[in-house]
Coordinates of C-alpha atoms in Angstrom, one line a residue:
X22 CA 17.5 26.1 -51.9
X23 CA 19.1 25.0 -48.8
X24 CA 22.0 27.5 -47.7
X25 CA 21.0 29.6 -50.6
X26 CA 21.2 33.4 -49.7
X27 CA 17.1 34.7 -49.4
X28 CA 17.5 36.8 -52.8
X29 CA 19.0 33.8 -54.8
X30 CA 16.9 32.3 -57.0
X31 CA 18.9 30.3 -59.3
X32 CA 17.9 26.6 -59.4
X33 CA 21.3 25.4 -58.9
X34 CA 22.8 27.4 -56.3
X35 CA 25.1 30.7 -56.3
X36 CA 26.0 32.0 -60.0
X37 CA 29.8 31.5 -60.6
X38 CA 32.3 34.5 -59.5
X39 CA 32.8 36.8 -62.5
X40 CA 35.9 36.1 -64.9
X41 CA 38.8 38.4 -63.4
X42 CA 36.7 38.2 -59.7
X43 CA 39.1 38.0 -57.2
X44 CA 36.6 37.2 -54.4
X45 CA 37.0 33.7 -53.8
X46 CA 34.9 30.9 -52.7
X47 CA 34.7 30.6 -49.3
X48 CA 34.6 26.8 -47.6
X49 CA 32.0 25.9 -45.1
X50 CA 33.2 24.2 -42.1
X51 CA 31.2 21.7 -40.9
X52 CA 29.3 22.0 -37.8
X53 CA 30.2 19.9 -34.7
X54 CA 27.5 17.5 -35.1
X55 CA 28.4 16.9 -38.9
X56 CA 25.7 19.7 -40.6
X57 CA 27.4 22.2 -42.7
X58 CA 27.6 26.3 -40.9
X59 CA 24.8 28.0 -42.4
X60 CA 22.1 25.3 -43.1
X61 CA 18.8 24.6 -40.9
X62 CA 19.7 21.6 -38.4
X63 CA 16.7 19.2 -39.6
X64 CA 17.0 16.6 -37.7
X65 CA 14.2 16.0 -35.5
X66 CA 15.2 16.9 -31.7
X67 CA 15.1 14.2 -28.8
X68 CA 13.6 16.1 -26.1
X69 CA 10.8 17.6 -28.5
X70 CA 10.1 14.3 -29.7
X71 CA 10.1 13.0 -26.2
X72 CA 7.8 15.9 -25.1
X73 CA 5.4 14.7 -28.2
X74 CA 5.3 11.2 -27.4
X75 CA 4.8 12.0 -23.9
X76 CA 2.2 14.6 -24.4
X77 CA 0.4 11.8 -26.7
X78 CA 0.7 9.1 -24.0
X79 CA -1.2 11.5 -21.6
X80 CA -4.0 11.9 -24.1
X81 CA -4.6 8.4 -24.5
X82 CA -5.2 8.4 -20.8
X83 CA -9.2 7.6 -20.1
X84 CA -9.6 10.9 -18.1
X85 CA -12.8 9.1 -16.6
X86 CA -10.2 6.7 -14.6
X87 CA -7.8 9.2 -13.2
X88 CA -10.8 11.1 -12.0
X89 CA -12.3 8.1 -10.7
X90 CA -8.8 6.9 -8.7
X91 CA -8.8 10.9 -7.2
X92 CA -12.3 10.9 -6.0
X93 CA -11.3 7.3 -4.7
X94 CA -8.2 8.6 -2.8
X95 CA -10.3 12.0 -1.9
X96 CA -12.9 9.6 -0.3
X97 CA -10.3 7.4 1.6
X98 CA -8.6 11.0 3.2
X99 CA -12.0 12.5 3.9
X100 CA -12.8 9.0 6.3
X101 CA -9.0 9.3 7.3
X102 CA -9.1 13.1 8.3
X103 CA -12.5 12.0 10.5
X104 CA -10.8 8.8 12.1
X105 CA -7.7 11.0 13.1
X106 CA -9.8 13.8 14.4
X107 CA -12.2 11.2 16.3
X108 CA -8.5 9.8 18.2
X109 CA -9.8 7.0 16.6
X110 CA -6.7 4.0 16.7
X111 CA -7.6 0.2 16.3
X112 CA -4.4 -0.9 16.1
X113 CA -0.8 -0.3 16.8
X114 CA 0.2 -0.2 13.4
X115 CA -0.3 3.4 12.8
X116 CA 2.2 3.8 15.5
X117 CA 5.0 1.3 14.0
X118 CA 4.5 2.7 11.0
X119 CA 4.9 6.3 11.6
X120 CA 8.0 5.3 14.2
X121 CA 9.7 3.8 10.9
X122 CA 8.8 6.7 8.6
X123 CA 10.4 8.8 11.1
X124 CA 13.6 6.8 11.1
X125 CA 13.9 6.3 7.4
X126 CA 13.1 10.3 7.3
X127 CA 16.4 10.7 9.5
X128 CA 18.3 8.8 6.9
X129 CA 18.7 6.1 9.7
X130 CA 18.2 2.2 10.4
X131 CA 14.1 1.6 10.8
X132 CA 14.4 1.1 14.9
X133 CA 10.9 1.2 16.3
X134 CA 11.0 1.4 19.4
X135 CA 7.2 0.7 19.9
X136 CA 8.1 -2.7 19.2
X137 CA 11.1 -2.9 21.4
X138 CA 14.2 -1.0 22.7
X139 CA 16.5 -0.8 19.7
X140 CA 13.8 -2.9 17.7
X141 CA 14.5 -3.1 13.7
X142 CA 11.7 -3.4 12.1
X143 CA 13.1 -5.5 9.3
X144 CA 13.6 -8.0 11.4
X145 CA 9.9 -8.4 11.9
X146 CA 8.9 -8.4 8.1
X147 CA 10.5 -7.7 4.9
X148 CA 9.4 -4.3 3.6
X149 CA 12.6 -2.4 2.5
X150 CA 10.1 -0.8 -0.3
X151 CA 8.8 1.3 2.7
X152 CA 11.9 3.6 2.6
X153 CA 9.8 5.3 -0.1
X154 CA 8.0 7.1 3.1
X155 CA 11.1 8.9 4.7
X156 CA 10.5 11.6 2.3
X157 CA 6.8 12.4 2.5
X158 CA 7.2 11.9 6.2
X159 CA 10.5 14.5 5.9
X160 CA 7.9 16.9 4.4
X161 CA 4.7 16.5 6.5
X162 CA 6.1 14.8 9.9
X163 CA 2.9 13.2 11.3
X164 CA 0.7 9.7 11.5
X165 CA -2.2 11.6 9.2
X166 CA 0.9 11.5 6.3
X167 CA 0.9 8.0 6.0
X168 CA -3.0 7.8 6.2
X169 CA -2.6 10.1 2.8
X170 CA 0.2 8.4 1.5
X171 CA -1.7 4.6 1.9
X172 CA -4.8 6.7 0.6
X173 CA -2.9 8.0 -2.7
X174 CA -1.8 4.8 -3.5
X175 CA -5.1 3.0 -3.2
X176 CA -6.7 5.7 -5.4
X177 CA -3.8 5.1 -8.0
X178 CA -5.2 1.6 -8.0
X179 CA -8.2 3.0 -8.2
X180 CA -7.2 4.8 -11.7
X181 CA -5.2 1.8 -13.1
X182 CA -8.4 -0.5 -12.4
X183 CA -10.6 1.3 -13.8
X184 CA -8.5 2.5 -16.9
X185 CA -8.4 -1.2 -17.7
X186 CA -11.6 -1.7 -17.6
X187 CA -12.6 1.4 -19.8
X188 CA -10.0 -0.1 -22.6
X189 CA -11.2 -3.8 -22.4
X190 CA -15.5 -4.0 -21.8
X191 CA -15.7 0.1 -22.8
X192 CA -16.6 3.0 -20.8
X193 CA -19.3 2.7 -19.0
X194 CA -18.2 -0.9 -17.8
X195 CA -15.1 -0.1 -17.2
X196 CA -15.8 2.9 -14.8
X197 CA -18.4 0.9 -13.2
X198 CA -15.8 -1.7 -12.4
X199 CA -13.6 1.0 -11.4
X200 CA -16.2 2.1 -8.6
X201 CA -16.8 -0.5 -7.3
X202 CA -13.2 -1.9 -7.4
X203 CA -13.4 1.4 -5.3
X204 CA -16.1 0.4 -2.3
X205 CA -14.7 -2.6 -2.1
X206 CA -15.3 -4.1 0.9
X207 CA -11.1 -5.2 1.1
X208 CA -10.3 -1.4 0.4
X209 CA -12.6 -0.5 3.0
X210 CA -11.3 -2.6 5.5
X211 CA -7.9 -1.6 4.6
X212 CA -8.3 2.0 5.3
X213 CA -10.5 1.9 8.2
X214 CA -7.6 -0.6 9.6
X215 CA -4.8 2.5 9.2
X216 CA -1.3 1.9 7.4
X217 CA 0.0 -0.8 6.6
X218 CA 2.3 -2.2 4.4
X219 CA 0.0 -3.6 1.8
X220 CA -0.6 -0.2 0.6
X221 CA 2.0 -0.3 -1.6
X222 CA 1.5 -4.1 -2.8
X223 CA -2.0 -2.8 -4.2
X224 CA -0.9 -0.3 -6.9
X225 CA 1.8 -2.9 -7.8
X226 CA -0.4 -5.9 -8.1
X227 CA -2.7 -3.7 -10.3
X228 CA 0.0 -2.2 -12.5
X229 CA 1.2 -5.9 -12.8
X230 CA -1.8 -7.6 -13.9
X231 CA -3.0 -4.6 -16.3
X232 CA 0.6 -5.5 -17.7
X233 CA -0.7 -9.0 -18.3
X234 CA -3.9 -8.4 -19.9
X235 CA -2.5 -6.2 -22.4
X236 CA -0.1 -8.7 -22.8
X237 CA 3.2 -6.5 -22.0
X238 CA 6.0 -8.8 -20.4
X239 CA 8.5 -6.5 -19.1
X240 CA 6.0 -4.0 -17.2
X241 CA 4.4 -7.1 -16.0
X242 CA 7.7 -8.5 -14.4
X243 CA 9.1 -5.5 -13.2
X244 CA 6.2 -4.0 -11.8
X245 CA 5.2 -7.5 -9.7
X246 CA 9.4 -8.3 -8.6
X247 CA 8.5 -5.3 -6.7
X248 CA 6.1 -7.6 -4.6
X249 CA 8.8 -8.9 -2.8
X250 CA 9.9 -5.7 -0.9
X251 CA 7.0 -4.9 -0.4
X252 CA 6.5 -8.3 3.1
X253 CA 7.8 -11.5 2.7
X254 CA 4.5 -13.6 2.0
X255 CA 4.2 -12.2 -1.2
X256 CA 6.8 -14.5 -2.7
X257 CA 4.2 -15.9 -2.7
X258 CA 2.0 -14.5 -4.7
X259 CA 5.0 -13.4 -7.2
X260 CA 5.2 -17.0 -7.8
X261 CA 1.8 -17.6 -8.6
X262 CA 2.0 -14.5 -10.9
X263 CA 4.1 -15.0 -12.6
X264 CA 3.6 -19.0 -13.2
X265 CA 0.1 -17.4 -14.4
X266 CA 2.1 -15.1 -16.9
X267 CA 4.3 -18.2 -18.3
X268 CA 1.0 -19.8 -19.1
X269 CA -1.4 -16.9 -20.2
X270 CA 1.7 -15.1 -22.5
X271 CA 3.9 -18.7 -23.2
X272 CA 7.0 -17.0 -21.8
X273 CA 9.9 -17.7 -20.1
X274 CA 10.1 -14.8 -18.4
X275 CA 6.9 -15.8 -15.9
X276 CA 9.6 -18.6 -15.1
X277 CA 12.0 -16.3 -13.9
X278 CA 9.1 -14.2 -12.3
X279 CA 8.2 -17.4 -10.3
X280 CA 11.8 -18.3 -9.2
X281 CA 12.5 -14.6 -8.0
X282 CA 9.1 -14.7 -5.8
X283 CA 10.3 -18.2 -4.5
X284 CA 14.2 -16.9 -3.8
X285 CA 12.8 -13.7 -1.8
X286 CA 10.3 -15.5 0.3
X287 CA 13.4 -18.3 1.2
X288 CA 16.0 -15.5 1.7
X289 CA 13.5 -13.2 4.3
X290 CA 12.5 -15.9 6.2
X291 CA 15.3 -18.1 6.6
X292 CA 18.3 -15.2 6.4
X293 CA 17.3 -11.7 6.5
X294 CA 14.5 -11.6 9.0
X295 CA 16.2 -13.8 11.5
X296 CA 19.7 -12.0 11.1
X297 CA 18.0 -8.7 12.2
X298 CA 15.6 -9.8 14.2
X299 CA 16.2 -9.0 17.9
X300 CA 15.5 -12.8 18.8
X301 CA 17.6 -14.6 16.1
X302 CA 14.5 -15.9 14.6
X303 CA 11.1 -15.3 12.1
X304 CA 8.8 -13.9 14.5
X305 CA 5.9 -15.9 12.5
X306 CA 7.1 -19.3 11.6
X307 CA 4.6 -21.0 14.8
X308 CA 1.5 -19.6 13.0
X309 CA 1.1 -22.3 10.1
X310 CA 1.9 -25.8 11.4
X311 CA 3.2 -27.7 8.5
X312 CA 4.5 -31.0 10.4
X313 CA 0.6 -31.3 11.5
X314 CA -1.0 -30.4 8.1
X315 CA 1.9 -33.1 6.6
X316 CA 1.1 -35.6 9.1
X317 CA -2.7 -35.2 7.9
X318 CA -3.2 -34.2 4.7
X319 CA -7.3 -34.4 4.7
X320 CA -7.3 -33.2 8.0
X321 CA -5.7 -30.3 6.9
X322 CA -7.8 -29.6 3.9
X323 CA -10.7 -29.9 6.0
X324 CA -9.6 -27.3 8.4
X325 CA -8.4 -24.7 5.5
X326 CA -12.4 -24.7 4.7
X327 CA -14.0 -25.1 8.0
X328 CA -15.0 -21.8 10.3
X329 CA -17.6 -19.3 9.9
X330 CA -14.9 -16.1 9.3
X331 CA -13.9 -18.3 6.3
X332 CA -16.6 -18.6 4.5
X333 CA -17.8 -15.3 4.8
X334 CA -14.3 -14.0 3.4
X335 CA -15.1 -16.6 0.5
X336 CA -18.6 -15.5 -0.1
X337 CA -18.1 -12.0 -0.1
X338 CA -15.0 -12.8 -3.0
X339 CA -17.4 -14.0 -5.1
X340 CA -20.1 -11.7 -4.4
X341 CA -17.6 -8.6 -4.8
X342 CA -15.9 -10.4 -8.0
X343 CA -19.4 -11.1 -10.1
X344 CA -18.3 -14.9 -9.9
X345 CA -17.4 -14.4 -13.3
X346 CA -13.6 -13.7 -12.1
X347 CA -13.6 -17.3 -12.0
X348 CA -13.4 -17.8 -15.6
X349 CA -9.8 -15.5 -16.0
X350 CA -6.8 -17.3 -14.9
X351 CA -6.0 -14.2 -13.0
X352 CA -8.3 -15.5 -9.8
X353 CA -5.5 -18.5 -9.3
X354 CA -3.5 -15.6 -7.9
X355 CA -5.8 -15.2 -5.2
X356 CA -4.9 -18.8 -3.7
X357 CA -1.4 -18.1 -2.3
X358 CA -3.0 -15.3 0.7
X359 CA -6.3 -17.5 0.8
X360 CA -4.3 -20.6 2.2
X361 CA -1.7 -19.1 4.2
X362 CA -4.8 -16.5 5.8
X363 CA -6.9 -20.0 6.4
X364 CA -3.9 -22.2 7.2
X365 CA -3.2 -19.9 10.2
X366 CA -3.9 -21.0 13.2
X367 CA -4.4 -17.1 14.2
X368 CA -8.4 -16.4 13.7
X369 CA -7.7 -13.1 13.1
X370 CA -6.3 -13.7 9.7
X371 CA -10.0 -15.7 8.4
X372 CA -12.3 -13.0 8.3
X373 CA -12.7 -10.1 5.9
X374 CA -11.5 -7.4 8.6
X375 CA -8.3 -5.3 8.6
X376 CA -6.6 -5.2 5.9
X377 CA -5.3 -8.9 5.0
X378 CA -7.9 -8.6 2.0
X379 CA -6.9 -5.7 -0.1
X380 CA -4.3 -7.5 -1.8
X381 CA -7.1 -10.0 -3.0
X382 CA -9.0 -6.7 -4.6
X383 CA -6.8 -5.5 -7.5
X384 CA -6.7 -9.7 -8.2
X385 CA -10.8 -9.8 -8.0
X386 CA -11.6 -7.1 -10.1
X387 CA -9.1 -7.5 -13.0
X388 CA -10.1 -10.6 -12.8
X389 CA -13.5 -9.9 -13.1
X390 CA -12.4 -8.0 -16.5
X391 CA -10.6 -10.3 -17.6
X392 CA -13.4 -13.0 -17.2
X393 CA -16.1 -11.0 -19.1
X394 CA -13.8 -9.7 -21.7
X395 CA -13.1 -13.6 -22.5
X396 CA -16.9 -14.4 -22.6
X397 CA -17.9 -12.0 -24.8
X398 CA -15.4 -13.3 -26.9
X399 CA -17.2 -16.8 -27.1
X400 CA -19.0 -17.7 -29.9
X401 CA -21.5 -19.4 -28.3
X402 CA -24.8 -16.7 -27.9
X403 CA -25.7 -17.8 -24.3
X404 CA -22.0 -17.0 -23.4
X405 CA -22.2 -13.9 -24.3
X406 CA -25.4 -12.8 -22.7
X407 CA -24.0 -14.3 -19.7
X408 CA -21.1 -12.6 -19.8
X409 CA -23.5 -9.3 -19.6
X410 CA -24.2 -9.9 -15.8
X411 CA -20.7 -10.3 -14.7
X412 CA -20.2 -6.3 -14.6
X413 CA -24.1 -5.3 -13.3
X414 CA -23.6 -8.1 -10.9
X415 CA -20.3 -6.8 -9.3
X416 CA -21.8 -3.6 -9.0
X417 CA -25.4 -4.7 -7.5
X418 CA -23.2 -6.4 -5.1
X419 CA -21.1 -3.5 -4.0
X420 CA -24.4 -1.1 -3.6
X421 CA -26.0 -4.3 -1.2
X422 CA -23.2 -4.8 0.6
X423 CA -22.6 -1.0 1.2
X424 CA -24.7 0.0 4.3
X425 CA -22.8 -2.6 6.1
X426 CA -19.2 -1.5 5.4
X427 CA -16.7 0.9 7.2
X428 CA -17.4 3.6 4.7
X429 CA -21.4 3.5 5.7
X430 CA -19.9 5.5 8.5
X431 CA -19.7 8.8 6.7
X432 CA -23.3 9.0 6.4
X433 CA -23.3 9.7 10.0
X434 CA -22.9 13.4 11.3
X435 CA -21.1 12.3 14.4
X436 CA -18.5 10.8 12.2
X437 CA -16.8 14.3 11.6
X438 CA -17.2 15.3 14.7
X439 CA -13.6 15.9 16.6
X440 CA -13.0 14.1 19.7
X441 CA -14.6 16.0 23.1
X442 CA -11.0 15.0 24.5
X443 CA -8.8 16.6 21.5
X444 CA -7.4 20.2 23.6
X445 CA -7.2 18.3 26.4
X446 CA -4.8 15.5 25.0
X447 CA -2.5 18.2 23.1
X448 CA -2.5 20.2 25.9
X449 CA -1.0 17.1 27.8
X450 CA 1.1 16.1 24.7
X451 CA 2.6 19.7 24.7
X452 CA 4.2 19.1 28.1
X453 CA 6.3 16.6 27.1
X454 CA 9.7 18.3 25.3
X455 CA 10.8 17.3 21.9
X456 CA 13.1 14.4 22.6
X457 CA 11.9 12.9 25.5
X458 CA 10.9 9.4 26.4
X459 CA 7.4 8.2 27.3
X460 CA 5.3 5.4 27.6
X461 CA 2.0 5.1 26.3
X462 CA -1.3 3.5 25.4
X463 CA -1.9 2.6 21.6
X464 CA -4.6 5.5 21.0
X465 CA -2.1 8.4 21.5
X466 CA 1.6 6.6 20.0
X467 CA 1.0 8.0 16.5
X468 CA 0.8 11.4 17.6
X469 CA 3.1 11.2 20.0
X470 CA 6.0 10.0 17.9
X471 CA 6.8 13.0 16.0
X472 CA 8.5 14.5 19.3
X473 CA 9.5 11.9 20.9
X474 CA 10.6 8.5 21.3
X475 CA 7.5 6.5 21.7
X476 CA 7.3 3.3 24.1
X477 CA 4.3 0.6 24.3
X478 CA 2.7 -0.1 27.8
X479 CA 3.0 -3.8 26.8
X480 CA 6.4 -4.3 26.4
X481 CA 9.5 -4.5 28.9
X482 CA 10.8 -0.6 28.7
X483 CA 13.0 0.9 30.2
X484 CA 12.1 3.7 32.7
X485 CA 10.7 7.1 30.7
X486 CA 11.0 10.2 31.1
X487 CA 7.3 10.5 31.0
X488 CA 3.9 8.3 31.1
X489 CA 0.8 8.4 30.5
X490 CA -2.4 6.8 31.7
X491 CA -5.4 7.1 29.2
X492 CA -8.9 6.0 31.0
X493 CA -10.2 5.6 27.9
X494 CA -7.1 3.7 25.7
X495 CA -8.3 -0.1 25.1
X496 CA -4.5 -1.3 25.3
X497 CA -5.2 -1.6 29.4
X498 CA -7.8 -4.6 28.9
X499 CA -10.4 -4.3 31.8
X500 CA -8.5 -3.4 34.6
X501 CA -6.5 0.6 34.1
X502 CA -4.8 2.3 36.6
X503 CA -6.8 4.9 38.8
X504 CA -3.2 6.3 39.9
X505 CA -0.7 7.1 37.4
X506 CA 2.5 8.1 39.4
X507 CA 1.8 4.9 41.3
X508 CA 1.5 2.6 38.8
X509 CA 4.8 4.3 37.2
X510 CA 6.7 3.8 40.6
X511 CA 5.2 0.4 40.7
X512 CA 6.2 -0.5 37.3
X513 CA 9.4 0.9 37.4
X514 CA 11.1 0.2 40.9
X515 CA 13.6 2.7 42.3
X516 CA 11.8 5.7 40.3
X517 CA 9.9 8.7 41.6
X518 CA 7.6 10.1 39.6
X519 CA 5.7 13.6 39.4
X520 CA 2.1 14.3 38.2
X521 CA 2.2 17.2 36.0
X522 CA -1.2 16.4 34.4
X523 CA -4.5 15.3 35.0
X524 CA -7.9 16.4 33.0
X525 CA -10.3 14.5 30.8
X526 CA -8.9 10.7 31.8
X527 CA -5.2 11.8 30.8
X528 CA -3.0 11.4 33.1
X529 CA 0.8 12.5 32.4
X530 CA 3.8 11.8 35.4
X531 CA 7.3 13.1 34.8
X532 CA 10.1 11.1 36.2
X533 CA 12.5 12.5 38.7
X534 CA 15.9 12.3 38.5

């Protein structure tokens, strides 16, 4: 009855004109798309059909993960919001960071400044991925954005984590893994520690390796290539990715996964890094001394397992991990930041603070999955009761280790208290115009840089417009100056500068010219 007018009802279509009719048939034209004027268009449509699948790909989604990853990223802002309020900086990362977001934000090259006059930041490590933060910076200009940013994208991990774990060991596993993927003790670290940019290698290496346990190459591949913008030492762990996805999925394409990770880490360190570094040269080469570990091989192996900040990052690895994460092929993944951490000469880079470890978490945890799911697989019966503790063990672990953790510090009520010292230091940061120069401790740079252009005390500068002096800012060591327009005039010969400021330990001189 198609194209039949609505009173027809002859089987076979429209009765024949009368003998004698002189009304003649008309012809239908056929449409543009090949469907003759007057009938339906049946064909099903592309964006309905898009809207359907999409809609359908959204209900498969375990709602218990995504809410798990946003009270994850929720909890993160909440210690974030506290730290900022507290003036609370351990490092000069924040700082960096926020001087690059800015930059990137102004559609321009990422010069920090903090690091040096006219200092590009890709030519102290290779993180092009981090032009991704121009545009929330563009939107929210201020060091708290990238706390919220870093926090976002740990919560997304958070989410893909725990959805893993929901569709491989069920539910309740699942989410259990998922929270306590979420207290772990590398996340922690990482957020108390401020940006850096390993917040964006977390997601990916989860997205990755959820890729490979559902045994999906292409998301696999091109959510791990990703890796290597993300610094240059994880061409290193792109190669041992995706050697681990030739072998787990017997394809080539881990191969090629491998050989990308290895061309990225040669082409930063040996080409791009130098070429744009102020120096000529990869700030970091001196920290691993391969002629010495080459000259003495057992020597060397010794040393990669000997010091008390090592084995503490290895015992709380398997402590966090269940130990069953030992029995998925995932945990080789871990190796490649294990021996360049412990190969280092720099102590810093041992222990389980900062954030050198939360690229280890997404690997622990998955792995962790992946090792039960495979146990309970087995078809021996003491296998499979064993592989019942991996999950409860994880979680005991996280609850024990809890109290002594960054996080145990939102328990306290002086936590959310805001620094006695907050008016007074925005009072002093308001009297420095939008534009200006000034030199500074770490504590203050990250709030600092949104109107100005933001030196270190530490490095050779050259003369602000302004400086200040904070009693209380650790980057002074033991010794801080009493007098802040002399110690400007000393450090900067020729100058005269003007106090302008002086309450609370902050002290703010203007330079003369």
């Amino acid at each position: 009855m198609s194209g039949d007018a609505p009173g027809d009802l002859t089987p076979s279509g429209p009765a024949p004109a009368a003998a004698g009719s002189t009304t003649t048939r008309r012809r239908r034209e056929p449409s543009p798309h090949g469907i003759p004027a007057g009938r339906p268009d049946t064909r099903p449509s592309t964006v309905p059909a898009l809207r359907r699948r999409t809609a359908a790909a959204i209900r498969r989604q375990p709602a218990g993960a995504w809410l798990t990853g946003v009270a994850a990223a929720l909890l993160y802002t909440v210690f974030s919001v506290a730290q900022w309020n507290r003036l609370d900086t351990p490092s000069w990362d924040l700082g960096i960071f926020t001087q690059l977001a800015k930059a990137y934000a102004g559609v321009g090259a990422p010069i920090v400044p903090i690091k040096g006059e006219d200092f590009n930041l890709l030519g102290d490590h290779f993180h092009p991925l981090l032009v991704l933060l121009g545009p929330a910076y563009a939107l929210a200009p201020s060091g708290l954005t990238l706390l919220v940013v870093q926090n976002l994208l740990f919560g997304l991990s958070v989410a893909v984590v725990a959805r893993t774990g929901m569709r491989l060991l069920g539910s309740a596993a699942g989410l259990a893994v998922g929270i306590a993927y979420a207290l772990s003790w590398g996340l922690q670290s990482a957020v108390a520690a401020q940006f850096h940019e390993i917040a964006f290698a977390v997601p990916l290496l989860a997205l990755s390796l959820e890729a490979v346990l559902a045994r999906r190459v292409l998301p696999a591949v091109l959510w791990g290539g990703l890796l290597v913008f993300v610094k240059e030492d994880l061409g290193l762990t792109v190669m041992a990715l995706g050697l681990v996805l030739a072998w787990r999925l017997r394809t080539v394409a881990g191969l090629w996964l491998a050989a990308w990770g290895a061309l990225w880490l040669v082409l930063s360190v040996r080409v791009i890094l130098p070429a744009l570094n102020t120096a000529g040269q990869y700030d970091y080469a001196d920290r691993i001394d391969a002629g010495a570990m080459l000259a003495d091989p057992a020597g060397a192996v010794v040393d990669l397992l000997t010091g008390t900040a090592k084995h503490e990052t290895l015992l709380l690895l398997l402590l966090a991990g269940g130990i069953l994460f030992l029995r998925s092929p995932l945990s080789l993944i871990l190796l490649p930041t294990l021996l360049w951490r412990f190969a280092s000469g720099q102590e810093v880079y041992w222990g389980p603070e900062w954030h050198y470890s939360a690229v280890l978490m997404p690997v622990l945890f998955l792995g962790l999955v992946d090792g039960v799911r495979s146990l309970r697989a087995s078809p021996r019966r003491w296998v499979r009761s064993a592989a019942l503790l991996g999950v409860p063990a994880a979680v005991a672990a996280c609850l024990v280790l809890l109290p002594g953790q960054k996080f145990a510090a939102l328990a306290e009520p002086e936590t959310y208290r805001q620094s006695a010292r907050w008016d007074a230091a925005h009072r002093m940061m308001g009297l420095v115009p939008e534009g200006a120069t000034v030199e500074s401790g770490v504590v203050l740079m990250a709030y600092l840089v949104p109107e100005t252009r933001v030196y270190w005390l530490g490095n050779t500068n050259p003369a602000p417009d302004y400086l200040v002096v904070d009693a209380d800012d650790w980057s002074w060591g033991p010794t801080r100056p009493a007098d802040a327009e002399a110690h400007a005039e000393q450090r900067f010969p020729g100058t005269d500068y003007t106090p302008v400021f002086d309450e609370a330990g902050y002290q703010l001189v203007r330079l003369e010219r």
